[in-house]
Short mmCIF file of C-alpha atoms in Angstrom, two decimals:
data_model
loop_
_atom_site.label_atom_id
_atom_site.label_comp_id
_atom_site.label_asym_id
_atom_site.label_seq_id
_atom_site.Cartn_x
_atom_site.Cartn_y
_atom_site.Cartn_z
CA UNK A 1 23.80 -8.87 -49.61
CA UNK A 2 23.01 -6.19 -47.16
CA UNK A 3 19.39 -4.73 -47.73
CA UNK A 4 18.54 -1.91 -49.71
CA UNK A 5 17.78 1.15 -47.47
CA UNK A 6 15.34 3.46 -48.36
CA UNK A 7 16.62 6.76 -49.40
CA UNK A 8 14.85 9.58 -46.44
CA UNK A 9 11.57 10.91 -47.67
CA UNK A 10 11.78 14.66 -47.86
CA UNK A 11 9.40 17.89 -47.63
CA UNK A 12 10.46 21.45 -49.54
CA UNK A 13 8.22 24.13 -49.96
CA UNK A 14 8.27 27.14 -52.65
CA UNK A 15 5.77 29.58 -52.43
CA UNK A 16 1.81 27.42 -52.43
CA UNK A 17 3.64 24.61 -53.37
CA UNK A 18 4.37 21.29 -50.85
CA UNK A 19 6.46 18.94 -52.73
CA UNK A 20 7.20 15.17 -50.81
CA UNK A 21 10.48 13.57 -52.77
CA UNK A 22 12.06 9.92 -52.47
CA UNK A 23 8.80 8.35 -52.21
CA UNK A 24 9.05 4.31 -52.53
CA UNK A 25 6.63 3.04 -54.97
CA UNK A 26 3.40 3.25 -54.70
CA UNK A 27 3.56 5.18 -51.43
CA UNK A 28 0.49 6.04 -49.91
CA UNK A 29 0.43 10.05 -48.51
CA UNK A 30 -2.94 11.61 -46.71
CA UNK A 31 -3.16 14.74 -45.85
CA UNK A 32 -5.25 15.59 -42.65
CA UNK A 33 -6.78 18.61 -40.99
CA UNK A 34 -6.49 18.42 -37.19
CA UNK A 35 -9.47 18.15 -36.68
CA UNK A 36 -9.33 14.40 -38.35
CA UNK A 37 -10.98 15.15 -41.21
CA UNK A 38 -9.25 13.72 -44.94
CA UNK A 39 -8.13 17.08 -47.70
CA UNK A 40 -6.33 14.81 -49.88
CA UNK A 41 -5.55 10.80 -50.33
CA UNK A 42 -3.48 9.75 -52.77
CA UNK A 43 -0.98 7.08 -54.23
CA UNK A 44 2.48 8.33 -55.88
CA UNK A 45 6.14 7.18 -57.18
CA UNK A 46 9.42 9.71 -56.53
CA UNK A 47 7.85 12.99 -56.28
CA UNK A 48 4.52 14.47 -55.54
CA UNK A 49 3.32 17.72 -55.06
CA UNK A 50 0.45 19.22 -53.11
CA UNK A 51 -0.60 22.67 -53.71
CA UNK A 52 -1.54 24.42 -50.07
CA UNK A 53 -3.35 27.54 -51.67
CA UNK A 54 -6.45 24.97 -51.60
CA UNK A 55 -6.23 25.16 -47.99
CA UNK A 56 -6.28 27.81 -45.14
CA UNK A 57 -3.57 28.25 -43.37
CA UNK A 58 -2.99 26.32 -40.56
CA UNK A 59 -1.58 22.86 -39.37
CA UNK A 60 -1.79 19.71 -40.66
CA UNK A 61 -0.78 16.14 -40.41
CA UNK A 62 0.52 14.12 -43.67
CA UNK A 63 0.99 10.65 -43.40
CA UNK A 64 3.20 9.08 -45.88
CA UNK A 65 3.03 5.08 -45.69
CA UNK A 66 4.10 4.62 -41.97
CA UNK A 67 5.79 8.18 -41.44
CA UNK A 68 3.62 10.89 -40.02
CA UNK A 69 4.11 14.73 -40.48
CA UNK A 70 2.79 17.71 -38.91
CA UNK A 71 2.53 20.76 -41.59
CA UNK A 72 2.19 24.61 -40.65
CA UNK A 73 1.62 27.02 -43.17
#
């Protein structure tokens, strides 16, 4: 049987609001500041959502599992 592929993990934003859909199970997403420095570590399923009012403006990197994401807001 051919393997299962993984449906594309995707990024939307509305307003404050980062949200990270088609997450496999148990994915594992960090956010980082450039400066290397951990905001947020986490586990989720599906969806997750990160609100960015926490944090100033700026760029960032998320890592989800092996995929790694730079952020500017």
């Amino acid at each position: 049987a051919p393997e299962a592929t993984q449906p594309e993990i995707t990024l939307s934003r509305s307003g404050s609001v980062l949200t990270v859909d088609n997450l496999p199970e148990q994915s594992s997403l960090t956010l980082y500041a450039l400066d290397g420095r951990t905001l947020l570590s986490t586990r989720a399923s599906g969806q997750y959502s990160i609100s960015l009012s926490d944090f100033t403006p700026g760029v960032y990197v998320l890592r989800v599992n092996k995929n790694v994401i730079k952020i500017k807001f």
